[in-house]
Structure formats: C-alpha cells, structure tokens
mmCIF file of C-alpha atoms and ligand atoms in Angstrom:
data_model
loop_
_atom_site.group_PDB
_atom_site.id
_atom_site.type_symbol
_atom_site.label_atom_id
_atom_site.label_comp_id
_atom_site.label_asym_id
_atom_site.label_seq_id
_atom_site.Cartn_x
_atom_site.Cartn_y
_atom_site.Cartn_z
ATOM 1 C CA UNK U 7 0.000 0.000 0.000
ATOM 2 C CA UNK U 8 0.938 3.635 -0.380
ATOM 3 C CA UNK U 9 0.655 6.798 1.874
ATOM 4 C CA UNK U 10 -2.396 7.510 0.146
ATOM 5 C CA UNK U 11 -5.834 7.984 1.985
ATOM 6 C CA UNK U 12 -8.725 5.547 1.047
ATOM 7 C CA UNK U 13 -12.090 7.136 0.697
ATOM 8 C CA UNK U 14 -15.057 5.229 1.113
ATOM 9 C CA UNK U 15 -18.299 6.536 -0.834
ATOM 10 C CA UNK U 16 -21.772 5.518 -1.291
ATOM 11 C CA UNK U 17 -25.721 5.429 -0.419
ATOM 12 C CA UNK U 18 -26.515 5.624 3.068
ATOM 13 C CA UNK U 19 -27.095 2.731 4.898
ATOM 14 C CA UNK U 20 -24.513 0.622 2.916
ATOM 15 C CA UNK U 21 -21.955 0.262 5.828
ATOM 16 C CA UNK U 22 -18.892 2.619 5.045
ATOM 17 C CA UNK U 23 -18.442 2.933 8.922
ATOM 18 C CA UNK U 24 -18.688 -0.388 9.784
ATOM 19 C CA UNK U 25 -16.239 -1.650 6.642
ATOM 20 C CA UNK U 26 -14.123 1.432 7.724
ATOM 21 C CA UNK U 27 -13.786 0.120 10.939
ATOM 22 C CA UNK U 28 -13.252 -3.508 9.822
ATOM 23 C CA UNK U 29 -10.852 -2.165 7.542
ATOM 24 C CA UNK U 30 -8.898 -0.891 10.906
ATOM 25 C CA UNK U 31 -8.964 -3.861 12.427
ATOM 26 C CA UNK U 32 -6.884 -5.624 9.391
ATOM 27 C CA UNK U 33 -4.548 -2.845 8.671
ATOM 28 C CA UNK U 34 -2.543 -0.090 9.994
ATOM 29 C CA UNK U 35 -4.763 2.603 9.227
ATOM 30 C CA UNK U 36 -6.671 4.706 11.422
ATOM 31 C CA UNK U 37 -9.955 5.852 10.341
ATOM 32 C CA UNK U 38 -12.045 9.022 10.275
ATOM 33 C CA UNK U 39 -15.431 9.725 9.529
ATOM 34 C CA UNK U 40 -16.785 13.064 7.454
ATOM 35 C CA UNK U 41 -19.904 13.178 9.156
ATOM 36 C CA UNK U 42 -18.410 12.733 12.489
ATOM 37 C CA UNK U 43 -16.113 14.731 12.505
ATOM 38 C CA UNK U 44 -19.026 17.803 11.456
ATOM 39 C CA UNK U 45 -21.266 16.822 14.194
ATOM 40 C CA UNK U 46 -18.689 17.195 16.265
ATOM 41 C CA UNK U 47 -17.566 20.815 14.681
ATOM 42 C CA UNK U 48 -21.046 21.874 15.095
ATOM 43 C CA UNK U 49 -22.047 19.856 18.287
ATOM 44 C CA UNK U 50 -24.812 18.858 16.877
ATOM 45 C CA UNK U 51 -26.456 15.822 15.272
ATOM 46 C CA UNK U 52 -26.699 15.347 11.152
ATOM 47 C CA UNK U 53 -30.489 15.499 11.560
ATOM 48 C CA UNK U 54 -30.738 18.538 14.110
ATOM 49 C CA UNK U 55 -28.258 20.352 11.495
ATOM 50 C CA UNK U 56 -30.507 19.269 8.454
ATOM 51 C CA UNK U 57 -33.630 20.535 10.632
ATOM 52 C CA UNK U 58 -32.782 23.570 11.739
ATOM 53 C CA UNK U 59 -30.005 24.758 9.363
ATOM 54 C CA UNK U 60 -31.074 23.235 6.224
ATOM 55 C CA UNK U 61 -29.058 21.440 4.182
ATOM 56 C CA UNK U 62 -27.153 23.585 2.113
ATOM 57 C CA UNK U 63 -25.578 24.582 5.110
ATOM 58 C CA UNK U 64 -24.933 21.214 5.750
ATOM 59 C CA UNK U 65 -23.120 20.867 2.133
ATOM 60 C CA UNK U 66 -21.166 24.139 3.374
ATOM 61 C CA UNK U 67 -19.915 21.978 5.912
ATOM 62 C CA UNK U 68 -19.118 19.327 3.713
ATOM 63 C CA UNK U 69 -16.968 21.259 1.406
ATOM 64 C CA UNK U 70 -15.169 23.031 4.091
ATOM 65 C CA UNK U 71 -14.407 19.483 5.532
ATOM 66 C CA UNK U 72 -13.098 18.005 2.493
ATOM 67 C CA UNK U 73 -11.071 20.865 1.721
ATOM 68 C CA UNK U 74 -9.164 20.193 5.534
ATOM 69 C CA UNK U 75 -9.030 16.438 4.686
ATOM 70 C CA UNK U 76 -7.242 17.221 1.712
ATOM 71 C CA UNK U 77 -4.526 19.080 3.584
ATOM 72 C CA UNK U 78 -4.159 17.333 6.567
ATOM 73 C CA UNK U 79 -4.928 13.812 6.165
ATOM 74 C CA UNK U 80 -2.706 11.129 5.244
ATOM 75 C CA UNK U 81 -2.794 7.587 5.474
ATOM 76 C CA UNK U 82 -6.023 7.521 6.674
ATOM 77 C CA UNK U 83 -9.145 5.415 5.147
ATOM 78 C CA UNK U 84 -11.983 8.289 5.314
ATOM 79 C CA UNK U 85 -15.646 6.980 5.333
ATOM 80 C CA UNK U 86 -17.771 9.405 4.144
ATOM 81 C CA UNK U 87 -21.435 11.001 4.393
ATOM 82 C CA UNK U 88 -23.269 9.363 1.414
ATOM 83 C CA UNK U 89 -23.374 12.730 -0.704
ATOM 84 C CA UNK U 90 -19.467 13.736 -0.213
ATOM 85 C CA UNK U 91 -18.840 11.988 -3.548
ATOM 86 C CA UNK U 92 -19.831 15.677 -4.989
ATOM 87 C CA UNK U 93 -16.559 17.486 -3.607
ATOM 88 C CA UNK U 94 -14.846 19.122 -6.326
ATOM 89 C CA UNK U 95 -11.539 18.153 -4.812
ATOM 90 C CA UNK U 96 -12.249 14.513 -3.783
ATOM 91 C CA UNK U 97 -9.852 13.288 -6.355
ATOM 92 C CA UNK U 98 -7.156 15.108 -4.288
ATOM 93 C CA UNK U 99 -8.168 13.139 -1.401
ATOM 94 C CA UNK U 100 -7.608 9.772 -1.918
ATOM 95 C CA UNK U 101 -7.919 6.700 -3.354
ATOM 96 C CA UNK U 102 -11.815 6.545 -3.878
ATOM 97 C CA UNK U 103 -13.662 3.479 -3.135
ATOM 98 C CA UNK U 104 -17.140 3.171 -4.030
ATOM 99 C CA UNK U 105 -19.491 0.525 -1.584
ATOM 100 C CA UNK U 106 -21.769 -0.613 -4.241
ATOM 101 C CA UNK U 107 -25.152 -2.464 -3.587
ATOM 102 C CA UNK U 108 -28.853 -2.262 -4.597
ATOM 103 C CA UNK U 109 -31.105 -0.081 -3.121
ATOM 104 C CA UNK U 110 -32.909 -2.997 -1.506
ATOM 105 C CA UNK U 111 -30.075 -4.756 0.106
ATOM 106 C CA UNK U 112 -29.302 -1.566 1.508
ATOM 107 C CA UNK U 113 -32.832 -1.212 3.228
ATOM 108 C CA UNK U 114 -32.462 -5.096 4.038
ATOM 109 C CA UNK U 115 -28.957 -4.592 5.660
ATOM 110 C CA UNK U 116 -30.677 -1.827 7.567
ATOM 111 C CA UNK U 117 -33.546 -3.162 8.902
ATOM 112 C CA UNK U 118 -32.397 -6.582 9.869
ATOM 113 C CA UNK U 119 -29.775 -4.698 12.151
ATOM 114 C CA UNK U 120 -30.732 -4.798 16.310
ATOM 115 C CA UNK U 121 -30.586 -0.696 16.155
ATOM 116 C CA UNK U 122 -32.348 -0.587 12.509
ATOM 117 C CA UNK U 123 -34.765 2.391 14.192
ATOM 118 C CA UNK U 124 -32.164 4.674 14.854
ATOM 119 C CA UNK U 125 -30.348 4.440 11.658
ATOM 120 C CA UNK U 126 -33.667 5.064 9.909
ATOM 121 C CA UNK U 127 -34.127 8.035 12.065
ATOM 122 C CA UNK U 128 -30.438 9.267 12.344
ATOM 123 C CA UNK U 129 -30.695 9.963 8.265
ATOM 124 C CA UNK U 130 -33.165 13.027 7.256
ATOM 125 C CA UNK U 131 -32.785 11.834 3.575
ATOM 126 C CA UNK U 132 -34.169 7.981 4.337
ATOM 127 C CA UNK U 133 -37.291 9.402 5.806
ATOM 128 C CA UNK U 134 -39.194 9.069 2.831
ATOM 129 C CA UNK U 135 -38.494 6.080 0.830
ATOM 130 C CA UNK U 136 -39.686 7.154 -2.491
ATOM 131 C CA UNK U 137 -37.335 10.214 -2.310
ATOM 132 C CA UNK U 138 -34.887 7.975 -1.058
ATOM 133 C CA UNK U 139 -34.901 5.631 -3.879
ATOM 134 C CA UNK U 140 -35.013 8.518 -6.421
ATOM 135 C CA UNK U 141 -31.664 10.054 -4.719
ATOM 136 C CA UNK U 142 -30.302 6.870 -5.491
ATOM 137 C CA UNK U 143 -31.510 6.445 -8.886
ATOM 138 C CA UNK U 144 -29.520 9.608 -9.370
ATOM 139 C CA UNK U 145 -26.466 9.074 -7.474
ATOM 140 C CA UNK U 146 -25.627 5.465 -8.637
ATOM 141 C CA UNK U 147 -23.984 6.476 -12.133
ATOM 142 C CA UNK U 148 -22.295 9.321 -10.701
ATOM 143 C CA UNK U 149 -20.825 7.657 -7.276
ATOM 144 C CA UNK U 150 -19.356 4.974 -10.686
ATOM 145 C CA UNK U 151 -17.878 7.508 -12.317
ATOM 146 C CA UNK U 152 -16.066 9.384 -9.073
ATOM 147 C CA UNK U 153 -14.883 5.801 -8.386
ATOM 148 C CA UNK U 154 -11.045 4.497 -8.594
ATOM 149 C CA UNK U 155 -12.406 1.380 -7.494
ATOM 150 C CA UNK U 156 -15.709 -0.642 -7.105
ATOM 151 C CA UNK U 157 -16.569 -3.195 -4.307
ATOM 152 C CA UNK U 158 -19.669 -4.680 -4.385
ATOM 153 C CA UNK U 159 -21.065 -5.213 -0.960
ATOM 154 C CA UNK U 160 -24.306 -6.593 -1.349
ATOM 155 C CA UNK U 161 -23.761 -9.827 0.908
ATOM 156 C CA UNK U 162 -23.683 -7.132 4.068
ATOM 157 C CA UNK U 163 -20.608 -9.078 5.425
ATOM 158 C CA UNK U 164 -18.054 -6.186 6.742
ATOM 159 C CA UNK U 165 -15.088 -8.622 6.778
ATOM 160 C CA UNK U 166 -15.358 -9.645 3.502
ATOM 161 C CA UNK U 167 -15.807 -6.024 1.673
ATOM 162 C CA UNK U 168 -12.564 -5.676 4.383
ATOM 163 C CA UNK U 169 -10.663 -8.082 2.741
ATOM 164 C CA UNK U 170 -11.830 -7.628 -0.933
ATOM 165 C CA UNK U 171 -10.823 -3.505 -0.438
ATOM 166 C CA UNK U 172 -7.342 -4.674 0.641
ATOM 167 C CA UNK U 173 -7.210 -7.468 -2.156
ATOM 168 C CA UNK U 174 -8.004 -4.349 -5.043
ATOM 169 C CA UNK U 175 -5.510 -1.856 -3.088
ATOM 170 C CA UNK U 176 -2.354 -3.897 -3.405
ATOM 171 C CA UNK U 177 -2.944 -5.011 -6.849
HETATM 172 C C1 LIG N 212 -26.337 12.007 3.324
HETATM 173 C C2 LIG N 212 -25.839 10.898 3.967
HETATM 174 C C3 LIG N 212 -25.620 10.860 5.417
HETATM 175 C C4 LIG N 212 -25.339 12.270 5.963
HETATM 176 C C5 LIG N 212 -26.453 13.182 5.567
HETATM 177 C C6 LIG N 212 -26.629 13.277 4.045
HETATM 178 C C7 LIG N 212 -26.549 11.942 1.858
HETATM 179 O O1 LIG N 212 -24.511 10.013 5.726
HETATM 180 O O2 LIG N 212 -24.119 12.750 5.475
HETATM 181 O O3 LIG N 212 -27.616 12.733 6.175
HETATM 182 O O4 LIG N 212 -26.704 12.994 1.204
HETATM 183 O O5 LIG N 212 -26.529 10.816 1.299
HETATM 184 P P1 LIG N 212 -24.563 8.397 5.617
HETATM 185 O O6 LIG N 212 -24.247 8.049 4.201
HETATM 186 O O7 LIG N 212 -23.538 7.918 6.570
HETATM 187 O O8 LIG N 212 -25.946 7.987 5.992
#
C-alpha cells in the first residue's frame, strides 16, 4: 500500500463505517469519519443540522471538511457522508472506493440490524423512501464515475468487503 488515503463513498445505509472500521482492524490505518467529525464541529447531530439549518448549510460543511481532509490527512481510510462523492476536490483526497449495492439490500442490511430504528431516524434523507430511492436512482452512475475502485457489498458481510478492499488496493 501507499501513503495515500482511502475514501469510502456511497448510499446511506450501505456500511462505510462499519467496513471502515473492519478495515482498521486488518490494517494499519486509522480511520475518520466526514460526518463525524461535522457533528462534532457543530455539536450537533446530522439530523438537528438538516432541521434547523437546512441542508445547504450542511453541504457548506461538507466542502469546508473536504477541503481540511485534503490538507491534513494522510494515510487515513476516510468513510464518508453518502453525498461527499460531490466534492470538487475529492480526487485530491484519496484513493476513492465506491461501496456498491442495490437499493434494496441496503434497506435489508438496515432493517435486519438490532438498532435498525435509529439508523432510519439518524438519516433526514431515508425518511421518505420514495425520495430515497429517487436520490439513489440519481447518485448510482455518478458515485461509478467518481470511483477508482468498485466493491460490491451486497452480501452485508463487513469482513469480507474488508478483505476484498485490501485485495483491489495492493494489486
Ligand atoms: C447524506 C448521507 C448521510 C449524511 C447526511 C446526508 C446523503 O450520511 O451525510 O444525512 O446525502 O446521502 P450516511 O451516508 O452515513 O448515511
């Protein structure tokens, strides 16, 4: 591997934390998360800042964070807030790697999980399904095209997207 930071991109709901942090666990990276590390600029939740800032402000946020990841984050794998794909200087970032799966394994994956509630409710964007499913109608080609490399993840198995990541990255 190189000193290069790995991104992780895609839908919501498709497990970028939970592969970031089982990527971790198998390498010597330490991880950080974009929409962590804006709640915790703003001290506030993702869905209090979509509620009562709106969410352009919440792209603001977005941009301003992925302009300080590009200059002071290295050798990190970054797991992103399922829209972060859109930074114009996401390229500058990283290696990209895009989480691919259907829109219905993602809902699966989610609802079969013991805290499937909260991560419904967490997410302003999954409260209505229809819109959801239109967002990611829209997004799918695009999250593609920002992508260095694809990893399909539709088996939901954390490990296994792990390993495959790791596989693609030393090739
Ligand atoms: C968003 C995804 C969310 C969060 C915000 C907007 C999106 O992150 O950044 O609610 O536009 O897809 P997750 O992908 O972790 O749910």
């Amino acid at each position: 591997m190189n000193n290069e930071n790995i991104i992780l991109i895609g839908f919501m709901g498709v497990g970028k934390g939970t592969i970031a942090r089982a990527l971790v666990k198998k390498s010597d990276y330490f991880a950080v998360d974009t929409d962590d590390l804006i709640e915790s600029l703003e001290n506030k939740k993702i869905k209090k800042i979509f509620l009562e800032d709106g969410e352009p402000y919440f792209r603001s946020l977005e941009k301003k964070c992925a302009l300080w990841c590009e200059k002071n984050i290295k050798n990190s794998i970054i797991s992103t807030g399922g829209g972060f794909y859109k930074q114009e200087n996401i390229k500058k970032i990283g290696k990209i790697i895009y989480l691919q799966s259907t829109f219905e394994k993602i809902l699966e994956g989610i609802n079969s999980s013991p805290n499937a509630k909260k991560k419904l409710k967490k997410r302003p964007l999954l409260s209505n399904l229809d819109e959801a499913k239109k967002i990611y109608d829209q997004r799918i080609t695009e999250y593609e095209n920002v992508a260095d490399i694809i990893i399909n993840v539709e088996d939901w198995d954390e490990n296994i997207a792990a390993q495959n990541i790791l596989k693609a990255l030393s090739k």
